[in-house]
Amino acid sequence: MKYCSACGNEVVYRIPPGDSRPRFLCESCETVHYQNPRVVTGCLVTWEDRVLLCRRNIEPRRGYWTLPAGFLENGETAEAGAIRETWEEAQARVELDDLYTLFSLPHISQIYMFFRGRLLAPEYAAGAESEAVELFREEDIPWGELAFPVVRETLEHFFADRIDRRFRIRSSNIIVDPTRRR
Amino acid sequence: MKYCSACGNEVVYRIPPGDSRPRFLCESCETVHYQNPRVVTGCLVTWEDRVLLCRRNIEPRRGYWTLPAGFLENGETAEAGAIRETWEEAQARVELDDLYTLFSLPHISQIYMFFRGRLLAPEYAAGAESEAVELFREEDIPWGELAFPVVRETLEHFFADRIDRRFRIRSSNIIVDPTRRR
């Protein structure tokens, strides 16, 4: 951020009066430009004993498999966002059950949340951001080709919980040491 | 938003190519300025059979009672934000248990989340954004003077769950009809 989005003058980066951390702020119009984490919402979708995965057609992690998910939009509930993203990425219509996993990813300032859901019919297709969409049985999950740790952890919880049909909501953190990132 | 924060030129508000909703975008440097919901994280803090509430010293809802909570910061986990806000608003140190409630508030584009936590010692004081901080037994909760629906719902769930000591994580939506807002 270089310029004030309210008045167009250059911003500075420093701690505003009464605050404890640096912000982009405009000394002309006194606007403080807060920047906050974004929410990614998605869905672990099942049909009978299979789980729906999308092969990414976009970076990052193009070609790897993911659960349908994307940025929550203004004016949208987390559930509505999960349903929308499942439609956009997998052209699939779902009925949601409950929240299932919540992750903090502080190194990229994101909160991820996945709901469990069921396909209304075994109908799906690759949306614009996917190159393939498929239903996988547990033994066929491409564990070595999953796009993100949040996807792997959500699938691991699901198959563990499915044994006794008790799906426990879990919140956890994905901590990445920035000195060890590729 | 009137000006591009990257180059300082005026932005327009329209649907970018390949997108489905209008965004602020800069036709000079081609930056799309996405705007997304913000996350508020907080804590339902207990000491023995009492719950910690803060009387707000800031708008909105100045003078009403709330659970300590505030905007999640970049680079922060949801849990760390809840602990920080509890310190800032109630000068209280807590140990967190699990995520407890999650709310979507689409009319103000916010996601609220509350964790359960316990005071490490019965020590607390009003922080800068509070005019008072107190521990309340269930029968003393000022139900008619609570700041927000998310506070009331979280407290109602808590006292209901406390009967059998099973604290179920819940996600729900607060839907406000804009034509009926005061």
Short mmCIF file of N, CA, C and O in Angstrom, two decimals, chain A residues 19-92:
data_model
loop_
_atom_site.label_atom_id
_atom_site.label_comp_id
_atom_site.label_asym_id
_atom_site.label_seq_id
_atom_site.Cartn_x
_atom_site.Cartn_y
_atom_site.Cartn_z
N ASP A 19 -2.61 3.19 19.42
CA ASP A 19 -2.55 1.82 18.88
C ASP A 19 -1.25 1.18 19.35
O ASP A 19 -0.40 1.84 19.98
N SER A 20 -1.06 -0.11 19.06
CA SER A 20 0.16 -0.78 19.50
C SER A 20 0.92 -1.39 18.33
O SER A 20 1.99 -1.94 18.52
N ARG A 21 0.36 -1.30 17.12
CA ARG A 21 1.12 -1.85 15.99
C ARG A 21 1.05 -0.92 14.79
O ARG A 21 0.13 -0.12 14.66
N PRO A 22 2.06 -1.02 13.92
CA PRO A 22 2.10 -0.10 12.77
C PRO A 22 0.96 -0.39 11.79
O PRO A 22 0.58 -1.54 11.59
N ARG A 23 0.43 0.68 11.21
CA ARG A 23 -0.62 0.60 10.19
C ARG A 23 -0.24 1.54 9.06
O ARG A 23 0.52 2.49 9.25
N PHE A 24 -0.84 1.31 7.89
CA PHE A 24 -0.76 2.32 6.85
C PHE A 24 -1.74 3.42 7.22
O PHE A 24 -2.92 3.16 7.45
N LEU A 25 -1.23 4.64 7.32
CA LEU A 25 -2.13 5.73 7.67
C LEU A 25 -1.83 6.96 6.83
O LEU A 25 -0.69 7.17 6.37
N CYS A 26 -2.87 7.75 6.63
CA CYS A 26 -2.79 8.92 5.77
C CYS A 26 -2.70 10.16 6.66
O CYS A 26 -3.60 10.41 7.47
N GLU A 27 -1.63 10.91 6.49
CA GLU A 27 -1.47 12.11 7.31
C GLU A 27 -2.26 13.28 6.74
O GLU A 27 -2.42 14.30 7.41
N SER A 28 -2.76 13.13 5.49
CA SER A 28 -3.59 14.20 4.91
C SER A 28 -5.01 14.13 5.44
O SER A 28 -5.55 15.10 5.96
N CYS A 29 -5.65 12.93 5.30
CA CYS A 29 -7.06 12.85 5.70
C CYS A 29 -7.24 12.04 6.99
O CYS A 29 -8.37 11.84 7.43
N GLU A 30 -6.14 11.57 7.58
CA GLU A 30 -6.14 10.88 8.88
C GLU A 30 -6.84 9.53 8.88
O GLU A 30 -7.20 9.01 9.93
N THR A 31 -7.02 8.94 7.69
CA THR A 31 -7.60 7.60 7.63
C THR A 31 -6.54 6.56 8.03
O THR A 31 -5.40 6.63 7.57
N VAL A 32 -6.93 5.63 8.90
CA VAL A 32 -6.07 4.49 9.22
C VAL A 32 -6.56 3.31 8.37
O VAL A 32 -7.75 2.98 8.37
N HIS A 33 -5.66 2.69 7.62
CA HIS A 33 -6.04 1.59 6.73
C HIS A 33 -5.67 0.26 7.39
O HIS A 33 -4.55 -0.21 7.28
N TYR A 34 -6.65 -0.30 8.10
CA TYR A 34 -6.42 -1.57 8.77
C TYR A 34 -6.38 -2.70 7.74
O TYR A 34 -7.14 -2.70 6.77
N GLN A 35 -5.49 -3.65 7.98
CA GLN A 35 -5.45 -4.84 7.14
C GLN A 35 -5.62 -6.05 8.05
O GLN A 35 -4.95 -6.17 9.08
N ASN A 36 -6.52 -6.93 7.67
CA ASN A 36 -6.90 -8.04 8.54
C ASN A 36 -6.90 -9.35 7.78
O ASN A 36 -6.98 -9.36 6.55
N PRO A 37 -6.84 -10.46 8.52
CA PRO A 37 -6.85 -11.77 7.86
C PRO A 37 -8.11 -11.98 7.03
O PRO A 37 -9.17 -11.40 7.29
N ARG A 38 -7.98 -12.83 6.03
CA ARG A 38 -9.14 -13.17 5.21
C ARG A 38 -9.61 -14.59 5.56
O ARG A 38 -8.85 -15.42 6.04
N VAL A 39 -10.88 -14.81 5.27
CA VAL A 39 -11.51 -16.10 5.59
C VAL A 39 -11.68 -16.91 4.31
O VAL A 39 -12.21 -16.39 3.32
N VAL A 40 -11.24 -18.15 4.36
CA VAL A 40 -11.49 -19.10 3.27
C VAL A 40 -12.52 -20.11 3.79
O VAL A 40 -12.35 -20.66 4.87
N THR A 41 -13.58 -20.31 3.03
CA THR A 41 -14.64 -21.21 3.45
C THR A 41 -14.83 -22.29 2.39
O THR A 41 -14.74 -22.01 1.20
N GLY A 42 -15.05 -23.51 2.84
CA GLY A 42 -15.17 -24.61 1.90
C GLY A 42 -15.95 -25.77 2.47
O GLY A 42 -16.56 -25.67 3.54
N CYS A 43 -15.90 -26.86 1.75
CA CYS A 43 -16.84 -27.94 2.04
C CYS A 43 -16.18 -29.30 1.83
O CYS A 43 -15.53 -29.53 0.80
N LEU A 44 -16.34 -30.18 2.82
CA LEU A 44 -15.99 -31.59 2.64
C LEU A 44 -17.29 -32.27 2.22
O LEU A 44 -18.18 -32.50 3.03
N VAL A 45 -17.38 -32.55 0.92
CA VAL A 45 -18.63 -33.03 0.32
C VAL A 45 -18.55 -34.54 0.13
O VAL A 45 -17.56 -35.04 -0.41
N THR A 46 -19.61 -35.23 0.52
CA THR A 46 -19.63 -36.68 0.32
C THR A 46 -20.80 -37.10 -0.55
O THR A 46 -21.82 -36.40 -0.65
N TRP A 47 -20.61 -38.25 -1.19
CA TRP A 47 -21.71 -38.96 -1.85
C TRP A 47 -21.51 -40.43 -1.47
O TRP A 47 -20.49 -41.02 -1.79
N GLU A 48 -22.46 -40.97 -0.71
CA GLU A 48 -22.31 -42.32 -0.16
C GLU A 48 -20.98 -42.40 0.59
O GLU A 48 -20.76 -41.62 1.50
N ASP A 49 -20.09 -43.32 0.22
CA ASP A 49 -18.84 -43.45 0.99
C ASP A 49 -17.68 -42.69 0.36
O ASP A 49 -16.53 -42.90 0.73
N ARG A 50 -17.98 -41.79 -0.58
CA ARG A 50 -16.89 -41.11 -1.30
C ARG A 50 -16.86 -39.61 -1.02
O ARG A 50 -17.89 -39.01 -0.69
N VAL A 51 -15.67 -39.04 -1.19
CA VAL A 51 -15.43 -37.61 -0.92
C VAL A 51 -15.06 -36.92 -2.23
O VAL A 51 -14.30 -37.45 -3.04
N LEU A 52 -15.59 -35.70 -2.40
CA LEU A 52 -15.38 -34.94 -3.63
C LEU A 52 -14.09 -34.12 -3.54
O LEU A 52 -13.92 -33.29 -2.63
N LEU A 53 -13.19 -34.32 -4.48
CA LEU A 53 -11.97 -33.52 -4.56
C LEU A 53 -11.86 -32.84 -5.93
O LEU A 53 -12.35 -33.38 -6.93
N CYS A 54 -11.22 -31.68 -5.93
CA CYS A 54 -11.01 -30.92 -7.16
C CYS A 54 -9.51 -30.82 -7.42
O CYS A 54 -8.73 -30.52 -6.51
N ARG A 55 -9.12 -31.03 -8.67
CA ARG A 55 -7.71 -30.87 -9.05
C ARG A 55 -7.53 -29.43 -9.52
O ARG A 55 -8.18 -29.00 -10.47
N ARG A 56 -6.65 -28.69 -8.85
CA ARG A 56 -6.54 -27.26 -9.08
C ARG A 56 -6.01 -26.92 -10.47
O ARG A 56 -5.03 -27.52 -10.92
N ASN A 57 -6.66 -25.95 -11.08
CA ASN A 57 -6.25 -25.48 -12.40
C ASN A 57 -5.59 -24.11 -12.30
O ASN A 57 -5.35 -23.45 -13.29
N ILE A 58 -5.34 -23.66 -11.06
CA ILE A 58 -4.74 -22.34 -10.82
C ILE A 58 -3.63 -22.48 -9.79
O ILE A 58 -3.61 -23.43 -9.01
N GLU A 59 -2.72 -21.51 -9.81
CA GLU A 59 -1.69 -21.44 -8.77
C GLU A 59 -2.29 -20.83 -7.51
O GLU A 59 -3.23 -20.04 -7.62
N PRO A 60 -1.81 -21.08 -6.32
CA PRO A 60 -0.70 -22.01 -6.06
C PRO A 60 -1.19 -23.46 -6.10
O PRO A 60 -2.37 -23.72 -6.00
N ARG A 61 -0.22 -24.37 -6.27
CA ARG A 61 -0.48 -25.80 -6.19
C ARG A 61 -1.36 -26.30 -7.33
O ARG A 61 -2.20 -27.18 -7.16
N ARG A 62 -1.16 -25.73 -8.52
CA ARG A 62 -1.85 -26.23 -9.71
C ARG A 62 -1.55 -27.73 -9.90
O ARG A 62 -0.41 -28.15 -9.72
N GLY A 63 -2.60 -28.49 -10.21
CA GLY A 63 -2.43 -29.92 -10.44
C GLY A 63 -2.59 -30.77 -9.20
O GLY A 63 -2.66 -31.99 -9.28
N TYR A 64 -2.66 -30.12 -8.04
CA TYR A 64 -2.86 -30.86 -6.80
C TYR A 64 -4.34 -30.87 -6.42
O TYR A 64 -5.11 -30.01 -6.84
N TRP A 65 -4.72 -31.84 -5.59
CA TRP A 65 -6.12 -32.04 -5.23
C TRP A 65 -6.50 -31.25 -3.97
O TRP A 65 -5.74 -31.22 -3.01
N THR A 66 -7.69 -30.69 -4.00
CA THR A 66 -8.14 -29.89 -2.88
C THR A 66 -9.63 -30.11 -2.62
O THR A 66 -10.35 -30.65 -3.47
N LEU A 67 -10.09 -29.69 -1.46
CA LEU A 67 -11.53 -29.59 -1.21
C LEU A 67 -12.00 -28.25 -1.79
O LEU A 67 -11.27 -27.26 -1.74
N PRO A 68 -13.22 -28.19 -2.34
CA PRO A 68 -13.70 -26.91 -2.86
C PRO A 68 -13.75 -25.86 -1.76
O PRO A 68 -14.34 -26.10 -0.70
N ALA A 69 -13.14 -24.71 -2.01
CA ALA A 69 -13.05 -23.65 -0.99
C ALA A 69 -12.58 -22.37 -1.65
O ALA A 69 -11.92 -22.41 -2.69
N GLY A 70 -12.88 -21.24 -1.02
CA GLY A 70 -12.41 -19.97 -1.55
C GLY A 70 -12.72 -18.84 -0.60
O GLY A 70 -13.32 -19.05 0.46
N PHE A 71 -12.34 -17.64 -0.97
CA PHE A 71 -12.48 -16.49 -0.08
C PHE A 71 -13.95 -16.16 0.17
O PHE A 71 -14.74 -16.03 -0.77
N LEU A 72 -14.29 -16.00 1.43
CA LEU A 72 -15.61 -15.51 1.81
C LEU A 72 -15.79 -14.09 1.28
O LEU A 72 -14.88 -13.26 1.37
N GLU A 73 -16.98 -13.81 0.74
CA GLU A 73 -17.26 -12.49 0.19
C GLU A 73 -18.00 -11.63 1.21
O GLU A 73 -18.72 -12.15 2.07
N ASN A 74 -17.87 -10.32 1.07
CA ASN A 74 -18.68 -9.41 1.89
C ASN A 74 -20.16 -9.72 1.70
O ASN A 74 -20.60 -10.06 0.60
N GLY A 75 -20.92 -9.65 2.80
CA GLY A 75 -22.36 -9.85 2.72
C GLY A 75 -22.80 -11.30 2.70
O GLY A 75 -23.98 -11.59 2.48
N GLU A 76 -21.86 -12.21 2.92
CA GLU A 76 -22.12 -13.64 2.75
C GLU A 76 -21.91 -14.36 4.08
O GLU A 76 -21.00 -14.03 4.83
N THR A 77 -22.74 -15.36 4.37
CA THR A 77 -22.46 -16.21 5.53
C THR A 77 -21.39 -17.24 5.14
O THR A 77 -21.20 -17.54 3.96
N ALA A 78 -20.73 -17.79 6.16
CA ALA A 78 -19.71 -18.81 5.91
C ALA A 78 -20.31 -20.01 5.17
O ALA A 78 -19.70 -20.56 4.25
N GLU A 79 -21.54 -20.38 5.54
CA GLU A 79 -22.21 -21.52 4.88
C GLU A 79 -22.51 -21.20 3.42
O GLU A 79 -22.28 -22.03 2.52
N ALA A 80 -23.04 -20.01 3.18
CA ALA A 80 -23.36 -19.63 1.80
C ALA A 80 -22.11 -19.59 0.94
O ALA A 80 -22.13 -19.99 -0.23
N GLY A 81 -21.00 -19.14 1.52
CA GLY A 81 -19.73 -19.12 0.79
C GLY A 81 -19.26 -20.53 0.45
O GLY A 81 -18.78 -20.78 -0.66
N ALA A 82 -19.41 -21.46 1.39
CA ALA A 82 -18.99 -22.84 1.16
C ALA A 82 -19.83 -23.47 0.04
O ALA A 82 -19.31 -24.19 -0.83
N ILE A 83 -21.13 -23.19 0.04
CA ILE A 83 -22.02 -23.72 -1.00
C ILE A 83 -21.68 -23.10 -2.36
O ILE A 83 -21.59 -23.79 -3.38
N ARG A 84 -21.42 -21.78 -2.37
CA ARG A 84 -21.07 -21.10 -3.62
C ARG A 84 -19.77 -21.63 -4.20
O ARG A 84 -19.67 -21.92 -5.39
N GLU A 85 -18.76 -21.78 -3.33
CA GLU A 85 -17.47 -22.25 -3.84
C GLU A 85 -17.57 -23.69 -4.37
O GLU A 85 -16.89 -24.04 -5.33
N THR A 86 -18.40 -24.51 -3.73
CA THR A 86 -18.58 -25.89 -4.21
C THR A 86 -19.24 -25.88 -5.58
O THR A 86 -18.91 -26.69 -6.46
N TRP A 87 -20.15 -24.94 -5.79
CA TRP A 87 -20.76 -24.82 -7.11
C TRP A 87 -19.73 -24.31 -8.12
O TRP A 87 -19.58 -24.86 -9.21
N GLU A 88 -18.97 -23.27 -7.76
CA GLU A 88 -18.05 -22.66 -8.72
C GLU A 88 -16.91 -23.61 -9.11
O GLU A 88 -16.53 -23.67 -10.27
N GLU A 89 -16.40 -24.35 -8.15
CA GLU A 89 -15.22 -25.17 -8.43
C GLU A 89 -15.57 -26.59 -8.87
O GLU A 89 -14.77 -27.23 -9.56
N ALA A 90 -16.74 -27.09 -8.43
CA ALA A 90 -17.06 -28.49 -8.73
C ALA A 90 -18.44 -28.63 -9.38
O ALA A 90 -18.88 -29.76 -9.62
N GLN A 91 -19.09 -27.50 -9.68
CA GLN A 91 -20.41 -27.54 -10.32
C GLN A 91 -21.33 -28.53 -9.62
O GLN A 91 -22.13 -29.24 -10.25
N ALA A 92 -21.23 -28.54 -8.29
CA ALA A 92 -21.98 -29.52 -7.49
C ALA A 92 -22.88 -28.78 -6.51
O ALA A 92 -22.49 -27.76 -5.93
#
